[in-house]
PDB file of C-alpha atoms in Angstrom:
ATOM      1  CA  MET A   1      10.187 -11.558   2.152  1.00 46.00           C
ATOM      2  CA  GLU A   2       8.038 -10.148   4.930  1.00 49.00           C
ATOM      3  CA  GLN A   3       6.451  -6.750   4.353  1.00 49.00           C
ATOM      4  CA  ASP A   4       7.567  -5.639   7.862  1.00 53.00           C
ATOM      5  CA  THR A   5      11.145  -5.785   6.664  1.00 52.00           C
ATOM      6  CA  LEU A   6      10.421  -3.374   3.847  1.00 52.00           C
ATOM      7  CA  ASN A   7       8.508  -1.031   6.155  1.00 55.00           C
ATOM      8  CA  ILE A   8      11.545  -0.333   8.343  1.00 52.00           C
ATOM      9  CA  LEU A   9      13.680   0.637   5.373  1.00 57.00           C
ATOM     10  CA  SER A  10      13.934   4.013   3.761  1.00 61.00           C
ATOM     11  CA  PHE A  11      16.174   2.592   1.027  1.00 65.00           C
ATOM     12  CA  GLN A  12      16.175  -0.236  -1.500  1.00 82.00           C
ATOM     13  CA  LEU A  13      17.832  -3.533  -0.650  1.00 89.00           C
ATOM     14  CA  PRO A  14      20.859  -4.349  -2.799  1.00 93.00           C
ATOM     15  CA  GLU A  15      19.966  -6.916  -5.456  1.00 93.00           C
ATOM     16  CA  ASP A  16      22.501  -9.537  -4.328  1.00 95.00           C
ATOM     17  CA  TYR A  17      21.259  -9.413  -0.722  1.00 94.00           C
ATOM     18  CA  LYS A  18      17.624  -9.401  -1.847  1.00 91.00           C
ATOM     19  CA  TYR A  19      18.347 -12.511  -3.930  1.00 93.00           C
ATOM     20  CA  TYR A  20      19.876 -14.194  -0.869  1.00 93.00           C
ATOM     21  CA  LEU A  21      16.797 -13.424   1.265  1.00 90.00           C
ATOM     22  CA  GLU A  22      14.392 -14.667  -1.383  1.00 88.00           C
ATOM     23  CA  ASN A  23      16.247 -17.917  -2.084  1.00 91.00           C
ATOM     24  CA  TYR A  24      17.932 -19.048   1.134  1.00 89.00           C
ATOM     25  CA  GLU A  25      17.088 -19.657   4.757  1.00 83.00           C
ATOM     26  CA  SER A  26      19.203 -18.255   7.572  1.00 85.00           C
ATOM     27  CA  PHE A  27      22.882 -19.130   7.661  1.00 94.00           C
ATOM     28  CA  GLU A  28      24.899 -19.997  10.729  1.00 95.00           C
ATOM     29  CA  GLY A  29      28.431 -21.250  10.361  1.00 95.00           C
ATOM     30  CA  PHE A  30      31.909 -20.429   9.205  1.00 95.00           C
ATOM     31  CA  ILE A  31      32.882 -18.731   5.988  1.00 93.00           C
ATOM     32  CA  GLY A  32      36.613 -19.087   5.823  1.00 90.00           C
ATOM     33  CA  LYS A  33      37.816 -18.624   9.397  1.00 90.00           C
ATOM     34  CA  ASN A  34      34.973 -16.331  10.473  1.00 92.00           C
ATOM     35  CA  PHE A  35      31.754 -17.404  12.154  1.00 95.00           C
ATOM     36  CA  MET A  36      28.562 -15.597  11.195  1.00 95.00           C
ATOM     37  CA  ARG A  37      24.850 -15.888  11.665  1.00 96.00           C
ATOM     38  CA  LEU A  38      22.791 -14.183   8.977  1.00 96.00           C
ATOM     39  CA  TRP A  39      19.235 -13.455  10.022  1.00 94.00           C
ATOM     40  CA  PRO A  40      16.454 -14.865   7.839  1.00 92.00           C
ATOM     41  CA  ALA A  41      14.061 -12.407   6.178  1.00 88.00           C
ATOM     42  CA  GLU A  42      11.342 -13.057   8.755  1.00 88.00           C
ATOM     43  CA  GLU A  43      13.686 -11.993  11.606  1.00 89.00           C
ATOM     44  CA  LEU A  44      15.118  -8.849   9.994  1.00 89.00           C
ATOM     45  CA  ALA A  45      12.521  -6.347  11.198  1.00 87.00           C
ATOM     46  CA  GLU A  46      12.382  -7.752  14.743  1.00 89.00           C
ATOM     47  CA  SER A  47      16.171  -8.038  15.076  1.00 92.00           C
ATOM     48  CA  ASN A  48      16.752  -4.513  13.758  1.00 92.00           C
ATOM     49  CA  ASN A  49      14.125  -3.143  16.142  1.00 90.00           C
ATOM     50  CA  ASP A  50      15.465  -5.177  19.099  1.00 93.00           C
ATOM     51  CA  TYR A  51      18.987  -3.868  18.502  1.00 92.00           C
ATOM     52  CA  GLU A  52      17.581  -0.338  17.940  1.00 91.00           C
ATOM     53  CA  PHE A  53      19.044   0.101  14.456  1.00 90.00           C
ATOM     54  CA  PRO A  54      16.298   2.516  13.308  1.00 87.00           C
ATOM     55  CA  GLU A  55      16.941   4.762  16.330  1.00 89.00           C
ATOM     56  CA  TYR A  56      20.719   4.713  16.624  1.00 89.00           C
ATOM     57  CA  ARG A  57      21.898   3.523  13.201  1.00 89.00           C
ATOM     58  CA  PRO A  58      19.231   4.817  10.801  1.00 88.00           C
ATOM     59  CA  ASN A  59      21.314   4.263   7.651  1.00 90.00           C
ATOM     60  CA  ILE A  60      22.250   0.699   8.531  1.00 93.00           C
ATOM     61  CA  LEU A  61      20.308  -2.509   8.132  1.00 93.00           C
ATOM     62  CA  GLY A  62      21.599  -5.188  10.477  1.00 94.00           C
ATOM     63  CA  ILE A  63      21.757  -8.517   8.667  1.00 95.00           C
ATOM     64  CA  GLY A  64      23.417 -10.724  11.275  1.00 96.00           C
ATOM     65  CA  THR A  65      26.092 -11.185  13.914  1.00 96.00           C
ATOM     66  CA  ASP A  66      29.479 -12.798  14.329  1.00 94.00           C
ATOM     67  CA  GLY A  67      28.381 -14.456  17.577  1.00 91.00           C
ATOM     68  CA  GLY A  68      30.836 -12.356  19.575  1.00 90.00           C
ATOM     69  CA  GLY A  69      29.031  -9.088  20.270  1.00 90.00           C
ATOM     70  CA  ASN A  70      29.416  -7.609  16.797  1.00 94.00           C
ATOM     71  CA  PHE A  71      26.932  -7.032  14.035  1.00 96.00           C
ATOM     72  CA  ILE A  72      27.133  -7.358  10.285  1.00 96.00           C
ATOM     73  CA  GLY A  73      25.160  -4.730   8.420  1.00 96.00           C
ATOM     74  CA  ILE A  74      24.540  -2.933   5.189  1.00 96.00           C
ATOM     75  CA  ALA A  75      25.504   0.734   5.431  1.00 94.00           C
ATOM     76  CA  PHE A  76      23.527   2.877   3.007  1.00 92.00           C
ATOM     77  CA  ARG A  77      25.114   6.141   1.906  1.00 88.00           C
ATOM     78  CA  VAL A  78      23.544   9.401   0.787  1.00 85.00           C
ATOM     79  CA  ASP A  79      24.898   8.876  -2.753  1.00 87.00           C
ATOM     80  CA  SER A  80      22.801   5.650  -3.070  1.00 83.00           C
ATOM     81  CA  THR A  81      25.810   3.344  -2.718  1.00 89.00           C
ATOM     82  CA  HIS A  82      26.290   0.870   0.104  1.00 93.00           C
ATOM     83  CA  SER A  83      28.847  -1.357   1.771  1.00 95.00           C
ATOM     84  CA  ILE A  84      28.784  -4.336   4.086  1.00 96.00           C
ATOM     85  CA  ILE A  85      30.176  -3.486   7.498  1.00 95.00           C
ATOM     86  CA  HIS A  86      31.180  -5.147  10.764  1.00 94.00           C
ATOM     87  CA  SER A  87      31.100  -3.365  14.134  1.00 93.00           C
ATOM     88  CA  ASP A  88      30.321  -3.948  17.765  1.00 90.00           C
ATOM     89  CA  PHE A  89      26.842  -3.183  19.045  1.00 88.00           C
ATOM     90  CA  LEU A  90      28.148  -0.455  21.370  1.00 86.00           C
ATOM     91  CA  ASN A  91      29.550   1.854  18.684  1.00 79.00           C
ATOM     92  CA  ASP A  92      27.250   3.833  16.450  1.00 78.00           C
ATOM     93  CA  GLU A  93      29.922   6.062  14.911  1.00 80.00           C
ATOM     94  CA  GLU A  94      31.084   5.367  11.381  1.00 82.00           C
ATOM     95  CA  GLU A  95      34.777   5.495  12.314  1.00 84.00           C
ATOM     96  CA  HIS A  96      34.298   2.199  14.204  1.00 85.00           C
ATOM     97  CA  PHE A  97      32.807   0.370  11.212  1.00 91.00           C
ATOM     98  CA  LEU A  98      35.027  -2.028   9.291  1.00 91.00           C
ATOM     99  CA  GLU A  99      34.077  -2.428   5.637  1.00 93.00           C
ATOM    100  CA  LEU A 100      33.845  -6.094   4.678  1.00 93.00           C
ATOM    101  CA  GLY A 101      32.896  -5.533   1.065  1.00 93.00           C
ATOM    102  CA  THR A 102      31.266  -3.242  -1.425  1.00 94.00           C
ATOM    103  CA  SER A 103      28.378  -5.701  -1.809  1.00 95.00           C
ATOM    104  CA  PHE A 104      26.943  -8.759  -0.091  1.00 96.00           C
ATOM    105  CA  LEU A 105      28.554 -11.045  -2.671  1.00 95.00           C
ATOM    106  CA  ASP A 106      31.880  -9.216  -2.360  1.00 95.00           C
ATOM    107  CA  MET A 107      31.811  -9.804   1.419  1.00 94.00           C
ATOM    108  CA  LEU A 108      31.136 -13.527   0.962  1.00 94.00           C
ATOM    109  CA  ILE A 109      33.962 -13.862  -1.564  1.00 94.00           C
ATOM    110  CA  GLN A 110      36.440 -11.974   0.627  1.00 92.00           C
ATOM    111  CA  LEU A 111      35.593 -14.074   3.691  1.00 92.00           C
ATOM    112  CA  ASP A 112      35.784 -17.286   1.650  1.00 92.00           C
ATOM    113  CA  ASN A 113      39.215 -16.196   0.406  1.00 91.00           C
ATOM    114  CA  GLY A 114      40.489 -15.933   3.987  1.00 88.00           C
ATOM    115  CA  ARG A 115      39.827 -12.360   5.040  1.00 84.00           C
ATOM    116  CA  ASP A 116      39.657 -11.948   8.810  1.00 83.00           C
ATOM    117  CA  TRP A 117      36.957  -9.789  10.407  1.00 77.00           C
ATOM    118  CA  PHE A 118      39.453  -7.329  11.778  1.00 72.00           C
ATOM    119  CA  GLU A 119      41.769  -6.811   8.794  1.00 67.00           C
TER     120      GLU A 119
END
C-alpha cells in the first residue's frame, strides 16, 4: 500500500479493508444488484484529495463509488469504531449517510445477499 494513503489518515484502517487493499487490485462490477468501483490502494490518496474528503469529510475515507454520483466510504467514529457508508458527493452531513455495514466484509456480504443501496 502506498505511503501517501497512510499520510492522509488520522486513524487506522480496519483490518478487513487493509487485507483487501494488500491482496486485491481495484474492483469494478456488480455485487448482487449494485454496481461499485472500489479504488485501488494507489488511487486512494489522490481520489480522496480530488473529492476533498480531508477538507469536508475529515472522518471519512472514500473507498469508491457506485458510478452514479455517490461515494462509498469508511466513516470513523470518535469511539474508534467505524462503518461503511454510502452517500452522494454533495452531502457532507451524517444524516445523509446510509450505513451499508459495520465492516468492509459485512458490506460485501450484505450486498451479495441482495441488499439494495438505498434500503
